[in-house]
Amino acid sequence: MAERRIVAVVGSTGAQGGGLARAILADPNGGFTARALTRKPDGEAARALAQKGAQVVACDLDQPESLKRAFDGADAAFCVTNYWEHFSPERELAQARALASAAKSAGVRHVIWSTLEDTRQWVPLSDDRMPTLMGKYKVPHFDAKGEADGFFRDAGVPTTWLLTSFYWDNFIYFGMGPQKGPGGGLAIAFPMGDKKLPGIAAEDIGACAYGILRRGAEYTGKTVGIAGEHLTGAEMAAGFSKALGQDVRYIDLPPEVYRGLGFPGADDLGSMFQFKRDFNDYFCAARDLGFSRMLHPGLQTFEMWLAANKGSIPLPA
Ligand SMILES: NC(=O)c1ccc[n+]([C@@H]2O[C@H](COP(=O)([O-])OP(=O)(O)OC[C@H]3O[C@@H](n4cnc5c(N)ncnc54)[C@H](OP(=O)(O)O)[C@@H]3O)[C@@H](O)[C@H]2O)c1
């Protein structure tokens, strides 16, 4: 049997990288093997991957030398950064720069960079439709990833730029699930107007990335986008109502109200929704559903995701 190609998976203990590691490990005849990168090789998530056959390797994105060692001998690498751990675009940029440089020096033949749009290409800093945040960003957690796209291009590593979508899992873990609305009933609230929000089951991002790796050179040098479905707030609320057996309605909060909600990152997320709403034709077209399903035929719809996860969605008493 031919030797299996090593995929170094950054974020292997998290949603995106974890999904990819599990997709690789579930397909032992697929020609790939997963190297799970983490700062916590003895942690529960890393041990679960090791049990399934992953090689676990310690590394820290803030320590570029550790990354070079972790990429050594890898044929491919999945690269993701976690903005929400530190809320610093500069740190995210430094981590992405280290990823591109480590991939280049290890001779990695295919990088998938999990990215998002640099919204400043649509809304320049001088445009006051959205406030400028942290001095030089419109949507910091998007803009830093988009700005980092160039690091991989400049490093000259064969790269697929993977535009991801809103995780439906945010309704479980990110405090975006149904809350008591005015009048007492349940409601979801975000500023999408009547536009469609591309969404995806977080686990499916890794499975789509696996589809890209399997097709290899076909997608190097390309930007591709994925989503499970494009749904309006009202359509998602109807999905919740059906799955939960109680009425959930959608409230279209104005972006400026969302930005002022006061939780960490509210301003960033309010502008993120505004960007998705105001450039909706572009944003949806960049995340083609047929393409996503071709990469991963088991791609979940929102209804499927809700059926599997409704018991985990925290609801107000
Ligand atoms: N929520 C959404 O709707 C959404 C949609 C699109 C994109 N995103 C983006 O997704 C990113 C987060 O990805 P995720 O959801 O897969 O993350 P996650 O589930 O929160 O897990 C974070 C992962 O990153 C790893 N990590 C973080 N800092 C690290 C460091 N310094 N060195 C090594 N590993 C590090 C963690 O590994 P260890 O802790 O094991 O070291 C863990 O595996 C964010 O940047 C966010 O902007 C989110």
Short mmCIF file of C-alpha atoms and ligand atoms in Angstrom, two decimals:
data_model
loop_
_atom_site.label_atom_id
_atom_site.label_comp_id
_atom_site.label_asym_id
_atom_site.label_seq_id
_atom_site.Cartn_x
_atom_site.Cartn_y
_atom_site.Cartn_z
CA MET A 1 0.00 0.00 0.00
CA ALA A 2 1.29 3.47 -0.86
CA GLU A 3 2.40 5.55 2.09
CA ARG A 4 -0.36 7.80 3.38
CA ARG A 5 0.15 11.52 3.04
CA ILE A 6 0.37 13.50 6.26
CA VAL A 7 -2.06 16.38 6.74
CA ALA A 8 -0.97 18.74 9.52
CA VAL A 9 -4.24 19.97 11.02
CA VAL A 10 -4.09 23.24 12.93
CA GLY A 11 -7.01 23.72 15.33
CA SER A 12 -7.49 19.94 15.48
CA THR A 13 -9.10 20.15 18.91
CA GLY A 14 -11.59 22.76 17.69
CA ALA A 15 -14.55 22.90 15.35
CA GLN A 16 -12.99 23.35 11.92
CA GLY A 17 -9.76 21.40 12.33
CA GLY A 18 -11.53 18.76 14.42
CA GLY A 19 -14.01 18.17 11.60
CA LEU A 20 -11.17 17.70 9.14
CA ALA A 21 -9.20 15.38 11.43
CA ARG A 22 -12.30 13.25 11.96
CA ALA A 23 -13.05 13.17 8.22
CA ILE A 24 -9.51 11.96 7.46
CA LEU A 25 -9.54 9.38 10.25
CA ALA A 26 -12.95 8.07 9.15
CA ASP A 27 -11.52 7.23 5.73
CA PRO A 28 -8.47 5.03 6.34
CA ASN A 29 -8.26 4.08 2.68
CA GLY A 30 -8.39 7.69 1.51
CA GLY A 31 -4.63 8.03 1.24
CA PHE A 32 -4.24 10.61 4.04
CA THR A 33 -3.31 10.48 7.69
CA ALA A 34 -4.02 13.21 10.25
CA ARG A 35 -1.40 14.96 12.31
CA ALA A 36 -3.33 16.78 15.02
CA LEU A 37 -1.68 20.02 16.13
CA THR A 38 -2.53 21.43 19.56
CA ARG A 39 -1.06 23.28 22.52
CA LYS A 40 -2.56 20.60 24.74
CA PRO A 41 -1.44 17.17 23.53
CA ASP A 42 -2.62 15.60 26.80
CA GLY A 43 -6.04 17.21 26.67
CA GLU A 44 -9.25 15.26 26.19
CA ALA A 45 -9.82 16.36 22.59
CA ALA A 46 -6.28 15.44 21.53
CA ARG A 47 -6.51 12.07 23.26
CA ALA A 48 -9.79 11.31 21.48
CA LEU A 49 -8.10 12.00 18.12
CA ALA A 50 -5.07 9.89 19.07
CA GLN A 51 -7.41 7.04 19.92
CA LYS A 52 -8.86 7.24 16.41
CA GLY A 53 -5.35 7.06 14.93
CA ALA A 54 -4.11 10.65 14.71
CA GLN A 55 -0.52 11.53 15.43
CA VAL A 56 -0.70 14.32 18.02
CA VAL A 57 1.98 17.01 17.86
CA ALA A 58 2.40 19.93 20.24
CA CYS A 59 2.73 23.41 18.78
CA ASP A 60 1.75 26.98 19.45
CA LEU A 61 0.88 29.46 16.70
CA ASP A 62 2.54 32.16 18.81
CA GLN A 63 5.83 30.21 18.65
CA PRO A 64 6.76 30.02 14.97
CA GLU A 65 9.61 27.54 15.57
CA SER A 66 7.19 25.02 17.07
CA LEU A 67 5.06 25.35 13.96
CA LYS A 68 7.95 24.62 11.64
CA ARG A 69 8.65 21.40 13.53
CA ALA A 70 4.97 20.49 13.46
CA PHE A 71 4.77 20.94 9.67
CA ASP A 72 7.96 19.01 8.99
CA GLY A 73 7.26 16.08 6.65
CA ALA A 74 3.63 17.09 6.08
CA ASP A 75 2.26 16.90 2.56
CA ALA A 76 -0.65 19.23 3.30
CA ALA A 77 -1.71 21.61 6.05
CA PHE A 78 -5.06 22.98 7.18
CA CYS A 79 -4.52 26.43 8.67
CA VAL A 80 -6.97 28.25 10.92
CA THR A 81 -6.60 30.93 13.59
CA ASN A 82 -8.92 31.61 16.50
CA TYR A 83 -9.63 35.34 16.67
CA TRP A 84 -12.12 34.93 19.51
CA GLU A 85 -9.46 33.68 21.91
CA HIS A 86 -7.71 37.08 22.00
CA PHE A 87 -9.76 39.62 19.95
CA SER A 88 -6.56 40.92 18.36
CA PRO A 89 -6.32 41.28 14.56
CA GLU A 90 -2.59 41.93 14.91
CA ARG A 91 -2.07 38.65 16.73
CA GLU A 92 -4.19 36.83 14.16
CA LEU A 93 -2.07 38.37 11.41
CA ALA A 94 1.17 37.32 13.14
CA GLN A 95 -0.14 33.76 13.55
CA ALA A 96 -1.15 33.58 9.88
CA ARG A 97 2.24 34.93 8.83
CA ALA A 98 3.91 32.20 10.90
CA LEU A 99 1.66 29.57 9.30
CA ALA A 100 2.52 30.66 5.76
CA SER A 101 6.21 30.81 6.54
CA ALA A 102 6.26 27.39 8.26
CA ALA A 103 4.38 25.83 5.33
CA LYS A 104 6.90 27.28 2.91
CA SER A 105 9.96 26.15 4.84
CA ALA A 106 8.55 22.63 5.35
CA GLY A 107 7.79 22.34 1.62
CA VAL A 108 4.08 21.67 2.22
CA ARG A 109 2.46 20.95 -1.14
CA HIS A 110 -1.09 22.04 -0.36
CA VAL A 111 -2.27 24.53 2.24
CA ILE A 112 -5.92 25.22 2.98
CA TRP A 113 -6.20 28.64 4.64
CA SER A 114 -9.52 29.10 6.41
CA THR A 115 -10.32 32.69 5.61
CA LEU A 116 -13.00 35.35 5.37
CA GLU A 117 -13.36 38.54 3.35
CA ASP A 118 -11.31 41.65 3.99
CA THR A 119 -14.44 43.81 4.10
CA ARG A 120 -12.36 46.96 3.56
CA GLN A 121 -12.28 46.01 -0.11
CA TRP A 122 -16.06 46.68 -0.16
CA VAL A 123 -16.29 49.32 2.55
CA PRO A 124 -13.09 51.37 2.68
CA LEU A 125 -12.13 52.96 6.00
CA SER A 126 -13.31 56.34 4.67
CA ASP A 127 -16.85 54.95 4.17
CA ASP A 128 -18.94 55.71 7.24
CA ARG A 129 -21.70 53.21 6.52
CA MET A 130 -19.88 51.10 9.11
CA PRO A 131 -17.70 52.50 11.92
CA THR A 132 -13.95 51.97 11.77
CA LEU A 133 -12.98 49.69 14.66
CA MET A 134 -9.60 49.43 16.39
CA GLY A 135 -8.27 52.20 14.17
CA LYS A 136 -8.02 50.29 10.89
CA TYR A 137 -10.70 47.65 10.49
CA LYS A 138 -14.36 47.52 9.57
CA VAL A 139 -14.98 43.90 10.65
CA PRO A 140 -11.79 43.02 12.54
CA HIS A 141 -12.19 39.23 12.65
CA PHE A 142 -12.94 39.17 8.91
CA ASP A 143 -10.46 41.79 7.78
CA ALA A 144 -7.43 40.23 9.48
CA LYS A 145 -8.11 36.85 7.86
CA GLY A 146 -8.62 38.45 4.46
CA GLU A 147 -5.48 40.54 4.84
CA ALA A 148 -3.56 37.38 5.73
CA ASP A 149 -4.55 35.80 2.38
CA GLY A 150 -1.59 37.62 0.87
CA PHE A 151 0.92 35.96 3.20
CA PHE A 152 0.24 32.58 1.61
CA ARG A 153 0.38 34.07 -1.89
CA ASP A 154 3.65 35.87 -1.11
CA ALA A 155 5.20 32.77 0.48
CA GLY A 156 4.58 30.92 -2.77
CA VAL A 157 2.90 27.91 -1.16
CA PRO A 158 0.20 26.16 -3.21
CA THR A 159 -2.90 27.35 -1.35
CA THR A 160 -6.66 27.01 -1.42
CA TRP A 161 -8.32 30.03 0.22
CA LEU A 162 -11.43 28.61 1.90
CA LEU A 163 -14.21 31.11 2.66
CA THR A 164 -16.23 29.68 5.53
CA SER A 165 -19.75 30.53 6.71
CA PHE A 166 -21.64 31.31 9.92
CA TYR A 167 -21.75 28.18 12.09
CA TRP A 168 -25.24 27.14 13.09
CA ASP A 169 -23.40 25.91 16.21
CA ASN A 170 -23.31 29.60 17.24
CA PHE A 171 -26.89 28.99 18.36
CA ILE A 172 -25.43 26.62 20.97
CA TYR A 173 -22.04 28.03 21.93
CA PHE A 174 -21.94 31.68 20.94
CA GLY A 175 -25.03 32.93 22.76
CA MET A 176 -26.99 33.53 19.56
CA GLY A 177 -29.78 31.03 20.22
CA PRO A 178 -33.45 31.88 20.84
CA GLN A 179 -34.00 34.35 23.70
CA LYS A 180 -37.15 35.74 25.29
CA GLY A 181 -38.32 38.46 22.91
CA PRO A 182 -40.52 41.46 23.67
CA GLY A 183 -43.94 40.06 24.61
CA GLY A 184 -42.43 36.88 26.06
CA GLY A 185 -42.16 34.50 23.10
CA LEU A 186 -38.86 33.16 21.79
CA ALA A 187 -36.94 35.11 19.18
CA ILE A 188 -33.65 35.13 17.32
CA ALA A 189 -32.30 38.58 16.58
CA PHE A 190 -29.64 39.79 14.18
CA PRO A 191 -29.33 42.43 11.48
CA MET A 192 -29.87 40.55 8.22
CA GLY A 193 -33.13 42.26 7.17
CA ASP A 194 -34.81 39.88 4.72
CA LYS A 195 -31.48 38.75 3.24
CA LYS A 196 -30.08 35.25 3.32
CA LEU A 197 -27.37 34.21 5.78
CA PRO A 198 -25.09 31.46 4.46
CA GLY A 199 -24.75 28.98 7.34
CA ILE A 200 -23.16 25.60 7.91
CA ALA A 201 -22.80 22.89 10.53
CA ALA A 202 -19.29 23.60 11.88
CA GLU A 203 -18.37 19.92 11.57
CA ASP A 204 -19.06 20.07 7.82
CA ILE A 205 -16.34 22.68 7.23
CA GLY A 206 -13.65 20.08 7.89
CA ALA A 207 -15.46 17.53 5.76
CA CYS A 208 -15.53 20.02 2.86
CA ALA A 209 -11.84 20.76 3.43
CA TYR A 210 -11.21 17.02 3.14
CA GLY A 211 -13.03 17.07 -0.22
CA ILE A 212 -10.65 19.82 -1.35
CA LEU A 213 -7.57 17.91 -0.19
CA ARG A 214 -8.70 14.80 -2.05
CA ARG A 215 -9.00 16.81 -5.24
CA GLY A 216 -5.57 18.31 -4.59
CA ALA A 217 -4.10 20.42 -7.36
CA GLU A 218 -7.54 21.11 -8.86
CA TYR A 219 -8.09 23.70 -6.11
CA THR A 220 -4.64 25.10 -5.41
CA GLY A 221 -4.34 28.76 -6.34
CA LYS A 222 -8.12 29.18 -5.98
CA THR A 223 -10.51 30.85 -3.58
CA VAL A 224 -13.57 28.72 -2.88
CA GLY A 225 -16.48 29.18 -0.49
CA ILE A 226 -18.77 26.78 1.33
CA ALA A 227 -22.15 26.80 3.08
CA GLY A 228 -24.81 24.25 3.98
CA GLU A 229 -27.75 26.54 3.20
CA HIS A 230 -28.55 30.20 2.60
CA LEU A 231 -31.49 31.12 4.84
CA THR A 232 -33.25 34.32 5.89
CA GLY A 233 -33.76 35.05 9.58
CA ALA A 234 -37.46 34.29 9.10
CA GLU A 235 -36.64 30.92 7.51
CA MET A 236 -34.32 30.05 10.40
CA ALA A 237 -36.96 31.09 12.92
CA ALA A 238 -39.47 28.82 11.13
CA GLY A 239 -36.93 25.99 11.32
CA PHE A 240 -36.53 26.56 15.06
CA SER A 241 -40.30 26.68 15.57
CA LYS A 242 -40.73 23.33 13.84
CA ALA A 243 -37.79 21.64 15.59
CA LEU A 244 -38.53 22.99 19.08
CA GLY A 245 -42.33 22.70 18.86
CA GLN A 246 -42.79 26.30 20.00
CA ASP A 247 -43.01 29.58 18.17
CA VAL A 248 -39.72 31.35 17.47
CA ARG A 249 -39.76 34.60 15.55
CA TYR A 250 -37.05 36.59 13.86
CA ILE A 251 -36.29 40.15 14.96
CA ASP A 252 -34.39 42.27 12.48
CA LEU A 253 -32.18 44.33 14.80
CA PRO A 254 -30.59 47.35 13.11
CA PRO A 255 -26.79 46.89 12.90
CA GLU A 256 -26.15 49.95 15.08
CA VAL A 257 -28.34 48.44 17.81
CA TYR A 258 -26.52 45.08 17.55
CA ARG A 259 -23.13 46.86 17.70
CA GLY A 260 -24.23 48.46 20.97
CA LEU A 261 -25.34 45.25 22.71
CA GLY A 262 -22.32 45.47 24.96
CA PHE A 263 -20.90 41.95 24.91
CA PRO A 264 -17.26 41.56 23.76
CA GLY A 265 -17.15 41.66 19.96
CA ALA A 266 -20.72 42.98 19.55
CA ASP A 267 -19.50 45.87 17.37
CA ASP A 268 -17.46 43.49 15.18
CA LEU A 269 -20.40 41.08 14.79
CA GLY A 270 -22.94 43.85 14.15
CA SER A 271 -20.81 45.07 11.26
CA MET A 272 -20.24 41.50 10.08
CA PHE A 273 -24.00 41.00 9.70
CA GLN A 274 -24.32 44.38 8.02
CA PHE A 275 -21.64 43.42 5.50
CA LYS A 276 -23.39 40.12 4.76
CA ARG A 277 -26.72 41.95 4.40
CA ASP A 278 -25.53 44.85 2.28
CA PHE A 279 -23.37 42.75 -0.08
CA ASN A 280 -25.69 39.78 0.01
CA ASP A 281 -25.61 38.81 -3.68
CA TYR A 282 -21.81 38.68 -3.64
CA PHE A 283 -21.64 36.99 -0.22
CA CYS A 284 -24.05 34.17 -1.10
CA ALA A 285 -22.61 33.63 -4.59
CA ALA A 286 -19.15 33.19 -3.05
CA ARG A 287 -20.50 30.24 -1.01
CA ASP A 288 -22.07 27.96 -3.58
CA LEU A 289 -24.25 25.18 -2.17
CA GLY A 290 -23.84 22.78 -5.10
CA PHE A 291 -20.06 23.11 -4.89
CA SER A 292 -20.13 22.48 -1.13
CA ARG A 293 -22.27 19.37 -1.59
CA MET A 294 -19.97 18.10 -4.33
CA LEU A 295 -17.06 18.35 -1.87
CA HIS A 296 -19.07 16.72 0.92
CA PRO A 297 -22.17 14.79 -0.17
CA GLY A 298 -23.27 14.37 3.48
CA LEU A 299 -23.53 18.17 3.90
CA GLN A 300 -26.22 18.96 6.49
CA THR A 301 -29.16 21.26 5.91
CA PHE A 302 -30.34 23.50 8.76
CA GLU A 303 -33.23 21.10 9.35
CA MET A 304 -30.83 18.16 9.68
CA TRP A 305 -28.54 20.16 11.97
CA LEU A 306 -31.49 21.18 14.16
CA ALA A 307 -32.77 17.60 14.38
CA ALA A 308 -29.34 16.46 15.60
CA ASN A 309 -28.62 19.41 17.91
CA LYS A 310 -31.91 20.84 19.20
CA GLY A 311 -31.38 19.22 22.61
CA SER A 312 -28.12 21.15 23.06
CA ILE A 313 -29.52 24.60 22.30
CA PRO A 314 -29.78 26.55 25.56
CA LEU A 315 -33.28 28.03 25.92
CA PRO A 316 -34.46 30.58 28.50
CA ALA A 317 -36.46 29.07 31.37
N1 LIG B 1 -18.31 30.95 14.72
C1 LIG B 1 -18.52 31.13 13.42
O1 LIG B 1 -19.66 31.23 12.94
C2 LIG B 1 -17.35 31.22 12.49
C3 LIG B 1 -17.60 31.22 11.12
C4 LIG B 1 -16.53 31.32 10.23
C5 LIG B 1 -15.24 31.43 10.74
N2 LIG B 1 -15.04 31.43 12.09
C6 LIG B 1 -13.66 31.56 12.58
O2 LIG B 1 -13.25 30.32 13.10
C7 LIG B 1 -12.09 30.57 13.91
C8 LIG B 1 -12.06 29.58 15.04
O3 LIG B 1 -12.06 28.27 14.51
P1 LIG B 1 -12.83 27.10 15.29
O4 LIG B 1 -14.25 27.50 15.50
O5 LIG B 1 -12.53 25.84 14.61
O6 LIG B 1 -12.08 27.19 16.71
P2 LIG B 1 -12.46 26.56 18.12
O7 LIG B 1 -13.42 25.44 18.00
O8 LIG B 1 -12.79 27.68 19.04
O9 LIG B 1 -11.04 25.97 18.57
C9 LIG B 1 -9.87 26.75 18.49
C10 LIG B 1 -8.76 25.87 17.95
O10 LIG B 1 -7.63 26.67 17.65
C11 LIG B 1 -6.50 26.14 18.30
N3 LIG B 1 -5.62 27.25 18.69
C12 LIG B 1 -5.99 28.48 19.11
N4 LIG B 1 -4.90 29.21 19.40
C13 LIG B 1 -3.83 28.42 19.16
C14 LIG B 1 -2.43 28.62 19.30
N5 LIG B 1 -1.91 29.77 19.76
N6 LIG B 1 -1.61 27.61 18.95
C15 LIG B 1 -2.12 26.43 18.52
N7 LIG B 1 -3.43 26.18 18.38
C16 LIG B 1 -4.27 27.17 18.70
C17 LIG B 1 -7.04 25.43 19.52
O11 LIG B 1 -6.11 24.42 19.88
P3 LIG B 1 -5.65 24.07 21.38
O12 LIG B 1 -6.48 24.90 22.32
O13 LIG B 1 -5.89 22.60 21.51
O14 LIG B 1 -4.20 24.41 21.40
C18 LIG B 1 -8.33 24.83 18.97
O15 LIG B 1 -8.09 23.63 18.31
C19 LIG B 1 -12.20 32.02 14.37
O16 LIG B 1 -11.07 32.76 13.95
C20 LIG B 1 -13.48 32.53 13.73
O17 LIG B 1 -13.38 33.86 13.29
C21 LIG B 1 -16.06 31.30 12.96
#
